[in-house]
XYZ file of C-alpha atoms in Angstrom:
605
model
C 46.811 192.286 159.069
C 45.582 189.486 161.352
C 45.930 188.655 165.021
C 49.619 188.432 165.877
C 50.415 184.774 165.245
C 54.086 183.825 165.143
C 54.075 180.039 164.888
C 52.032 177.163 163.525
C 49.541 176.744 166.352
C 47.207 179.482 165.097
C 44.693 179.208 167.940
C 42.512 181.518 170.013
C 40.973 180.501 173.355
C 37.824 182.174 174.711
C 37.196 181.437 178.387
C 33.681 182.247 179.578
C 30.591 182.074 177.398
C 28.909 185.333 178.342
C 27.468 187.845 175.920
C 30.787 189.349 174.888
C 32.437 185.921 174.663
C 29.695 184.802 172.285
C 30.069 187.957 170.212
C 33.857 187.536 170.016
C 33.388 183.957 168.803
C 31.001 185.139 166.096
C 33.359 187.941 165.027
C 36.271 185.508 164.771
C 34.257 183.076 162.664
C 32.894 185.851 160.469
C 36.385 187.255 160.003
C 37.758 183.847 159.103
C 35.043 183.257 156.498
C 35.571 186.702 154.962
C 39.344 186.191 154.957
C 39.070 182.903 153.110
C 36.695 184.444 150.582
C 39.215 187.206 149.923
C 41.942 184.621 149.401
C 39.685 182.868 146.871
C 38.536 186.205 145.364
C 34.918 185.424 146.244
C 34.336 188.004 148.992
C 31.209 190.019 148.043
C 32.188 193.001 150.178
C 34.913 194.055 152.582
C 32.869 195.205 155.568
C 34.639 192.741 157.832
C 38.097 193.124 156.338
C 39.547 194.436 159.587
C 38.347 191.343 161.432
C 39.842 188.810 159.007
C 42.175 186.221 160.496
C 43.196 184.081 157.513
C 45.708 181.915 159.366
C 43.364 180.924 162.199
C 42.959 177.151 162.493
C 41.353 176.447 165.872
C 39.116 178.327 168.299
C 38.751 176.893 171.784
C 35.754 177.978 173.866
C 34.858 177.127 177.461
C 32.002 177.729 179.898
C 31.099 176.230 183.258
C 28.070 174.334 181.920
C 27.568 171.986 178.990
C 24.175 173.558 178.235
C 25.865 176.918 177.664
C 28.401 175.319 175.328
C 25.644 173.657 173.317
C 23.865 177.021 173.005
C 27.099 178.686 171.834
C 27.627 176.106 169.104
C 23.969 176.262 168.073
C 24.248 180.034 167.605
C 27.287 179.618 165.342
C 25.604 176.885 163.285
C 22.470 179.018 162.945
C 24.525 182.036 161.881
C 26.533 180.053 159.289
C 23.432 178.364 157.862
C 22.886 181.536 155.815
C 26.354 181.335 154.249
C 26.048 179.289 151.053
C 29.760 178.607 150.587
C 30.401 177.506 154.187
C 29.862 173.909 155.295
C 29.510 173.060 158.979
C 30.004 169.576 160.356
C 29.527 168.522 163.974
C 32.226 165.869 164.278
C 31.592 165.478 168.028
C 28.821 166.839 170.295
C 30.984 169.791 171.349
C 33.171 170.208 168.250
C 32.414 171.920 164.947
C 34.374 171.662 161.681
C 33.941 174.592 159.287
C 34.892 174.449 155.615
C 35.139 177.357 153.191
C 36.587 176.154 149.899
C 39.701 174.115 150.750
C 40.095 175.849 154.132
C 39.101 174.427 157.492
C 38.490 175.860 160.957
C 37.800 173.840 164.107
C 35.759 175.080 167.054
C 36.382 172.961 170.121
C 34.244 173.454 173.225
C 34.665 172.072 176.725
C 33.638 172.791 180.291
C 36.024 174.693 182.535
C 35.682 176.209 186.000
C 38.476 178.718 186.489
C 38.178 178.695 190.305
C 39.712 175.471 191.708
C 38.397 173.503 194.672
C 40.513 174.080 197.750
C 41.526 177.644 196.898
C 42.203 179.713 199.994
C 44.852 181.705 201.868
C 47.037 178.617 202.264
C 46.983 177.656 198.558
C 46.822 181.001 196.745
C 50.636 181.093 196.356
C 51.229 177.323 196.233
C 52.846 176.620 192.854
C 52.122 172.899 192.924
C 48.450 173.709 193.603
C 48.467 176.234 190.761
C 49.969 173.844 188.214
C 47.512 171.100 189.161
C 44.525 173.407 188.606
C 42.109 172.991 185.687
C 42.802 176.523 184.374
C 46.583 176.083 184.288
C 46.302 172.593 182.793
C 43.921 173.850 180.121
C 46.299 176.621 179.042
C 49.243 174.223 179.143
C 47.419 171.880 176.771
C 45.977 174.456 174.346
C 48.806 177.045 174.391
C 46.799 179.619 172.409
C 48.464 182.670 170.895
C 45.482 184.800 171.941
C 43.455 184.334 175.114
C 40.159 186.171 175.718
C 38.734 186.050 179.236
C 35.046 186.834 178.762
C 34.029 185.821 182.277
C 33.328 188.710 184.668
C 36.126 188.295 187.211
C 34.661 190.898 189.560
C 31.462 188.841 189.828
C 33.392 185.588 190.184
C 35.388 187.054 193.060
C 32.619 188.917 194.873
C 30.083 186.077 194.895
C 32.463 183.481 196.328
C 32.599 182.685 200.036
C 33.921 185.685 201.968
C 37.045 183.897 203.127
C 38.287 183.320 199.563
C 37.064 186.447 197.717
C 40.473 188.140 197.734
C 42.203 184.867 196.940
C 40.084 184.307 193.815
C 41.064 187.585 192.199
C 44.750 187.270 193.013
C 44.923 183.594 192.083
C 43.213 183.862 188.676
C 45.254 186.848 187.501
C 48.587 185.471 188.747
C 47.793 182.112 187.151
C 47.038 183.841 183.848
C 50.316 185.786 184.091
C 52.434 182.720 184.782
C 50.689 180.647 182.104
C 51.049 183.442 179.542
C 54.790 183.697 180.179
C 55.423 179.946 180.273
C 53.295 178.954 177.272
C 54.023 181.908 174.996
C 50.555 183.442 174.977
C 51.070 186.637 173.017
C 47.908 188.564 173.967
C 45.621 188.247 176.989
C 42.387 190.249 176.753
C 39.970 190.688 179.654
C 36.430 192.064 179.543
C 36.169 194.087 182.734
C 33.318 195.872 184.450
C 32.553 199.096 186.280
C 30.917 196.746 188.813
C 27.859 198.967 188.868
C 25.599 196.293 187.456
C 26.207 197.425 183.894
C 24.238 200.543 184.763
C 27.031 203.080 185.226
C 25.863 206.012 187.333
C 22.322 204.643 187.230
C 23.310 201.777 189.521
C 20.736 202.868 192.113
C 17.875 201.937 189.803
C 18.614 198.257 190.093
C 21.063 197.576 192.882
C 20.226 199.750 195.856
C 18.810 197.844 198.801
C 16.221 199.336 201.109
C 18.662 201.283 203.256
C 22.212 200.796 202.000
C 24.376 199.377 199.242
C 24.554 195.620 199.151
C 27.826 194.205 200.518
C 28.246 191.940 197.480
C 28.040 194.978 195.208
C 30.647 196.804 197.281
C 32.938 193.774 197.015
C 32.332 193.678 193.272
C 33.308 197.349 192.888
C 36.497 196.752 194.880
C 37.284 193.682 192.782
C 36.720 195.596 189.520
C 39.238 198.271 190.420
C 41.520 195.648 191.919
C 41.627 193.942 188.503
C 42.654 197.219 186.892
C 45.497 197.689 189.385
C 46.777 194.128 189.232
C 46.712 193.911 185.429
C 48.537 197.238 185.235
C 51.302 195.823 187.480
C 51.449 192.681 185.324
C 51.789 194.875 182.226
C 54.826 196.607 183.766
C 56.777 193.337 184.028
C 59.716 194.037 181.697
C 60.566 190.302 181.481
C 57.174 189.451 179.984
C 56.420 189.699 176.259
C 52.644 189.254 176.648
C 50.381 192.142 175.692
C 47.465 192.802 178.070
C 44.140 194.339 177.058
C 41.385 195.316 179.518
C 38.088 196.680 178.188
C 35.428 198.068 180.527
C 31.844 198.341 179.198
C 29.937 201.038 181.059
C 26.283 200.224 180.391
C 23.795 197.399 179.998
C 25.149 194.892 177.479
C 23.180 193.507 174.585
C 20.805 190.626 174.989
C 21.621 186.928 175.063
C 18.194 185.729 173.976
C 14.613 186.766 173.361
C 12.028 184.164 174.210
C 8.502 183.600 175.367
C 7.278 181.167 178.011
C 7.601 180.506 181.755
C 10.048 182.755 183.592
C 12.797 181.110 185.637
C 14.638 182.020 188.787
C 18.391 182.029 188.226
C 18.687 181.061 191.888
C 16.076 180.233 194.494
C 15.240 183.091 196.917
C 15.836 182.313 200.575
C 12.967 182.063 203.008
C 10.207 180.718 200.798
C 7.563 178.625 202.601
C 8.480 174.928 202.459
C 5.637 173.916 200.142
C 6.425 176.767 197.772
C 10.161 175.998 197.678
C 9.409 172.364 196.861
C 7.071 173.473 194.098
C 9.695 175.787 192.566
C 12.405 173.118 192.654
C 10.125 170.513 191.066
C 9.317 172.996 188.321
C 12.991 173.569 187.420
C 13.011 176.947 189.203
C 10.096 178.401 187.252
C 8.355 181.246 189.075
C 5.062 180.091 190.679
C 1.956 182.241 190.477
C -0.317 182.347 193.546
C -3.554 184.101 194.292
C -2.578 187.036 196.533
C -3.594 187.077 200.180
C -4.771 190.236 201.931
C -3.436 190.974 205.414
C -4.648 193.455 207.997
C -1.379 194.502 209.642
C -3.221 195.436 212.848
C -4.565 191.888 213.351
C -1.976 189.307 212.280
C -2.482 185.649 213.209
C -0.005 182.824 213.699
C -1.870 180.285 211.596
C 0.137 178.527 208.857
C -0.650 179.657 205.295
C -1.020 176.762 202.869
C 0.170 178.483 199.724
C 0.055 175.308 197.627
C -3.721 175.147 198.097
C -4.044 178.708 196.843
C -2.255 178.200 193.512
C -4.249 179.623 190.617
C -4.914 177.618 187.471
C -2.123 179.255 185.446
C 0.661 178.009 187.641
C 3.622 180.066 186.474
C 4.544 183.564 185.368
C 4.704 183.369 181.600
C 5.201 185.739 178.676
C 7.773 187.486 176.517
C 11.177 187.770 178.208
C 14.752 188.809 177.536
C 18.036 187.876 179.185
C 20.494 190.754 179.474
C 23.974 190.169 180.797
C 23.999 188.452 184.146
C 20.855 190.176 185.367
C 18.381 187.408 184.644
C 15.157 187.550 182.654
C 13.388 190.883 182.175
C 9.841 191.568 181.054
C 9.354 193.863 178.027
C 8.476 196.722 180.378
C 11.568 196.230 182.549
C 13.820 196.139 179.516
C 12.207 199.260 178.038
C 12.785 201.170 181.282
C 16.367 200.126 181.915
C 17.599 200.463 178.346
C 16.071 203.888 177.794
C 18.565 206.308 176.260
C 18.073 208.995 178.919
C 18.245 206.619 181.865
C 21.244 204.385 181.368
C 21.804 203.699 177.713
C 22.280 200.404 175.947
C 25.558 198.907 174.777
C 25.645 195.979 172.370
C 27.867 192.979 172.878
C 28.747 193.161 169.162
C 30.097 196.720 169.546
C 32.307 195.662 172.454
C 33.481 192.576 170.571
C 34.497 194.670 167.567
C 36.482 197.050 169.765
C 38.235 193.995 171.158
C 38.905 192.639 167.665
C 40.517 195.936 166.669
C 42.707 195.807 169.773
C 43.728 192.238 168.983
C 44.611 193.370 165.465
C 47.008 195.918 166.938
C 44.845 198.996 166.457
C 44.597 201.609 169.166
C 40.922 202.137 169.986
C 41.367 204.393 173.009
C 39.422 201.924 175.166
C 42.218 199.669 176.448
C 42.610 200.448 180.160
C 46.189 199.139 180.234
C 48.533 200.796 181.022
C 46.579 202.362 183.860
C 44.401 205.252 182.752
C 45.259 205.038 179.060
C 41.726 204.154 177.989
C 38.148 204.965 178.882
C 34.924 203.180 179.737
C 32.963 201.962 176.701
C 29.947 204.246 176.658
C 26.420 203.507 175.348
C 26.107 203.441 171.591
C 23.715 204.580 168.900
C 23.721 201.024 167.576
C 22.492 199.885 170.968
C 19.465 202.122 170.660
C 18.757 200.704 167.200
C 18.877 197.173 168.587
C 16.672 198.267 171.465
C 13.957 199.294 168.989
C 14.225 195.906 167.268
C 13.869 194.141 170.622
C 10.727 196.092 171.521
C 9.203 195.373 168.110
C 9.984 191.680 168.510
C 8.279 191.713 171.916
C 5.136 193.101 170.299
C 5.281 190.400 167.616
C 5.674 187.670 170.260
C 2.603 188.835 172.100
C 0.558 188.967 168.906
C 1.784 185.526 167.828
C 1.160 183.826 171.178
C -1.820 185.850 172.360
C -0.163 186.023 175.804
C 0.379 189.384 177.466
C 3.645 189.630 179.379
C 3.380 190.726 183.043
C 4.835 194.180 183.796
C 7.738 192.778 185.841
C 9.650 189.566 186.522
C 11.626 188.817 189.695
C 15.101 189.075 188.171
C 15.504 192.834 188.652
C 17.432 193.797 191.775
C 15.544 196.690 193.352
C 11.987 196.559 194.641
C 11.907 200.354 194.325
C 12.372 200.047 190.568
C 9.750 197.347 190.373
C 7.136 199.402 192.184
C 7.624 202.377 189.847
C 7.333 200.207 186.760
C 4.135 198.635 188.127
C 2.660 202.030 189.024
C 3.377 203.372 185.547
C 1.948 200.242 183.964
C -1.243 200.343 186.051
C -1.732 204.016 185.342
C -1.219 203.493 181.624
C -3.672 200.576 181.515
C -6.321 202.468 183.485
C -6.105 205.614 181.339
C -6.062 203.631 178.121
C -9.194 201.749 179.161
C -10.984 204.951 180.191
C -9.803 207.410 177.548
C -8.166 205.392 174.759
C -5.299 207.890 174.423
C -3.545 208.460 177.807
C -2.255 211.961 178.557
C -0.660 213.744 181.493
C -3.620 216.135 181.612
C -5.924 213.228 182.454
C -3.694 212.337 185.439
C -3.518 215.930 186.637
C -7.335 216.162 186.700
C -7.698 213.354 189.275
C -7.948 213.741 193.017
C -5.710 211.322 194.988
C -8.741 209.511 196.461
C -10.407 209.020 193.074
C -7.235 207.792 191.332
C -6.366 205.400 194.183
C -9.908 203.984 194.122
C -9.868 203.457 190.347
C -6.406 201.828 190.331
C -7.526 199.415 193.055
C -10.776 198.611 191.249
C -8.786 197.956 188.081
C -6.697 195.344 189.900
C -9.845 193.672 191.236
C -11.235 193.522 187.700
C -8.078 191.800 186.413
C -7.175 189.107 188.990
C -4.580 187.507 186.692
C -2.630 190.777 186.520
C -3.029 191.256 190.276
C -1.579 187.793 190.928
C 1.325 188.423 188.542
C 2.252 191.628 190.341
C 2.061 190.180 193.846
C 4.180 187.206 192.738
C 7.026 189.732 192.521
C 6.172 192.696 194.777
C 3.446 193.326 197.396
C 0.620 195.838 196.900
C -0.792 198.115 199.626
C -4.516 198.773 199.160
C -6.008 202.280 199.485
C -7.210 201.263 202.987
C -3.667 200.233 204.031
C -4.071 196.437 203.821
C -1.183 194.397 202.422
C -1.648 191.977 199.501
C 1.227 189.624 198.752
C 2.367 186.287 197.424
C 4.540 183.857 199.408
C 7.803 185.837 199.259
C 8.471 189.482 200.200
C 11.691 190.650 198.578
C 11.991 193.787 200.716
C 11.951 191.692 203.891
C 14.144 189.050 202.223
C 11.975 186.240 203.577
C 9.046 184.023 202.778
C 5.622 184.323 204.371
C 4.402 181.040 205.863
C 2.103 182.685 208.439
C 0.699 186.197 208.826
C 2.932 186.841 211.835
C 5.954 186.882 209.497
C 4.782 190.379 208.540
C 4.598 191.603 212.157
C 7.468 194.077 211.807
C 5.425 195.993 209.217
C 2.812 196.763 211.863
C 5.273 199.351 213.188
C 4.366 202.729 211.663
C 7.928 203.697 210.755
C 8.712 200.284 209.250
C 5.533 200.416 207.178
C 6.458 203.869 205.868
C 9.856 202.579 204.755
C 8.277 199.489 203.223
C 5.670 201.556 201.361
C 8.312 203.868 199.909
C 10.876 201.232 198.982
C 9.336 197.772 198.866
C 5.684 197.790 197.795
C 3.260 199.236 195.250
C 1.579 201.813 197.478
C -1.971 202.634 196.351
C -2.867 204.699 199.422
C -4.087 208.153 198.284
C -2.058 210.531 200.463
C 1.617 211.008 199.691
C 4.376 210.418 202.252
C 8.086 211.122 202.317
C 10.956 209.002 203.587
C 14.408 210.514 204.162
C 17.414 208.185 203.870
C 20.486 210.306 204.379
C 20.530 212.751 201.489
C 17.832 210.932 199.538
C 14.133 211.663 199.780
C 11.650 209.021 198.669
C 7.992 209.784 198.019
C 5.184 207.264 197.962
C 1.412 207.152 197.573
C -0.826 207.877 194.567
C -0.758 211.632 195.172
C 2.856 211.847 193.942
C 1.793 210.665 190.479
C -0.671 213.532 190.198
C 1.837 216.079 191.533
C 4.481 215.076 189.021
C 2.021 215.173 186.125
C 1.038 218.719 187.123
C 4.698 219.694 187.506
C 5.485 218.631 183.950
C 2.435 220.391 182.558
C 2.954 223.636 184.485
C 6.718 223.953 184.257
C 7.523 222.323 180.933
C 4.687 221.297 178.630
C 3.201 224.786 178.641
C 6.405 226.731 179.298
C 8.557 225.892 176.294
C 7.796 225.906 172.577
C 8.471 222.587 170.863
C 11.479 223.994 168.966
C 13.320 224.697 172.231
C 12.476 221.266 173.564
C 13.819 219.659 170.401
C 17.105 221.473 170.942
C 17.219 220.075 174.484
C 17.262 216.579 173.076
C 13.649 215.425 172.813
C 11.653 215.266 169.604
C 8.544 213.700 171.149
C 5.153 215.399 171.292
C 4.373 218.264 173.744
C 3.198 215.855 176.487
C 6.745 214.675 177.046
C 9.794 216.679 178.041
C 13.456 215.821 178.253
C 13.988 213.868 181.455
C 16.845 216.128 182.535
C 14.473 219.074 182.679
C 12.172 217.039 184.861
C 14.839 215.658 187.201
C 16.273 219.146 187.791
C 13.072 219.922 189.726
C 12.693 216.536 191.385
C 13.411 216.125 195.071
C 13.323 212.337 194.963
C 15.963 209.760 194.124
C 13.412 207.693 192.216
C 10.866 209.653 190.242
C 7.734 207.728 189.240
C 7.012 210.219 186.488
C 10.189 209.220 184.654
C 8.369 205.988 183.962
C 4.940 207.521 183.454
C 6.263 210.053 180.967
C 8.239 207.404 179.188
C 5.214 205.261 178.408
C 2.737 208.044 177.799
C 5.298 209.390 175.346
C 5.279 206.402 173.054
C 7.870 204.197 174.751
C 5.281 201.506 175.292
C 6.789 198.241 173.971
C 3.410 196.798 173.074
C -0.129 198.079 172.765
């Protein structure tokens, strides 16, 4: 049984070249190849039998940029290069012709922006405006039987100008409905979102601002549930014969690419000093690396800071990196933290694509959200954890091959609070490994706050390259309370072109908030910050307290057999994170990261 195709057009259109869109394209091609082999009795196995679409003749794909289209086609060519009986010809720069025996399949790619210029309250219901739009014209020309919308509509809507956010969501979905009815599109499938950054209930790890939820994230959540409501209403139209499918992945999607080299901003942060902004733009948005400056917050001057003159020899952050979903480029350490099974899980784009393929084949997977409430969120998968291990191993190989150590963090991640905890765990791991060879929680628990703070600071002074890499992303507070930073402070959401730009941090309460939420705080004594119901702890002392907590309450309290039953099979130094968090009074627990890496989660040695 193939995708429901009732006439001779035999086409599928995939709009949006994200991770799931790419995976759907690959599944369609793989299914077509397997289907043709079965027809010719040459199929070596039937693993992909359910994804076969023997009558498929053309696949149309679109993205907003030509570079993304080229990358999509390159992936397909690379994948098919291993198939001996499949020939691939590139008849035009953005068109592929596949041959398997006497059978042919065309893949036609072109740019498409689904949001038209001029969209607003006055044009959202204008039919002449709708029919003149690129999206409507594209569907009128292609008239596919099956349409897959891989673009994240909640993101598209929430990141537009405020005055057209509601119009975008309504316009796109109504346009799809009218085009589906008019052009006989039999199935429209949308890849939705929980709008929690792909992190499910762990959204706070990456998307919480210093004091409150970001307004764009709130708009995204509203848009995500708005999509569910609107598509459900569309589904109830008794005059329409189109079938609607809405899938909602509930965790971090699989990766788009693994690479090594300079890290890039996906967009330029606001408020960078003029010389720095010019440097970033000239470098194609690569992240500059500057020698950190130290500021005494009690004696700030108004003199201009010439950051360009302070650039270190290695001009850019560089190392192993991974792009996950729309979140930008992560370092190996960031990826290891956020894809950890007990923190937020890891969902593969391939798994989601195969659920979609089953739905398109008419199978009930239990994940289709339409009609309202009939399905469920696609949860993290065991396969995702297998792929996660492969990613971490590949990171280690990259670093051995290139001889370049990746920095602990890159700027793409949303929350400075997350960044500071990753850096603290990384520094602690490096220090203990250098001193003892085999880091343990008992070594941490034996320190006094003053001694550990002093040694962490001395370690940074001994490795200026690492120090510069950290301060390129997040400031560091020295044990004496001085601030070390690069030209941009994410917590303050502004660049630093003179010391006086940091004047607000001279206020004791502001500095406490900044230390807890926006900087790597190496001051010995611990402090607490209450934000509503949440309590945040900062300072080196908290690392020692948490190490002692684990040792006293868990490492020595339970035999390993009981711990294994609780879900952890690691050695006695490490205990299931749920046991730990049940005793934690903080929203962000540094020891979650410390335990993770002391327990063998280190992506590279």
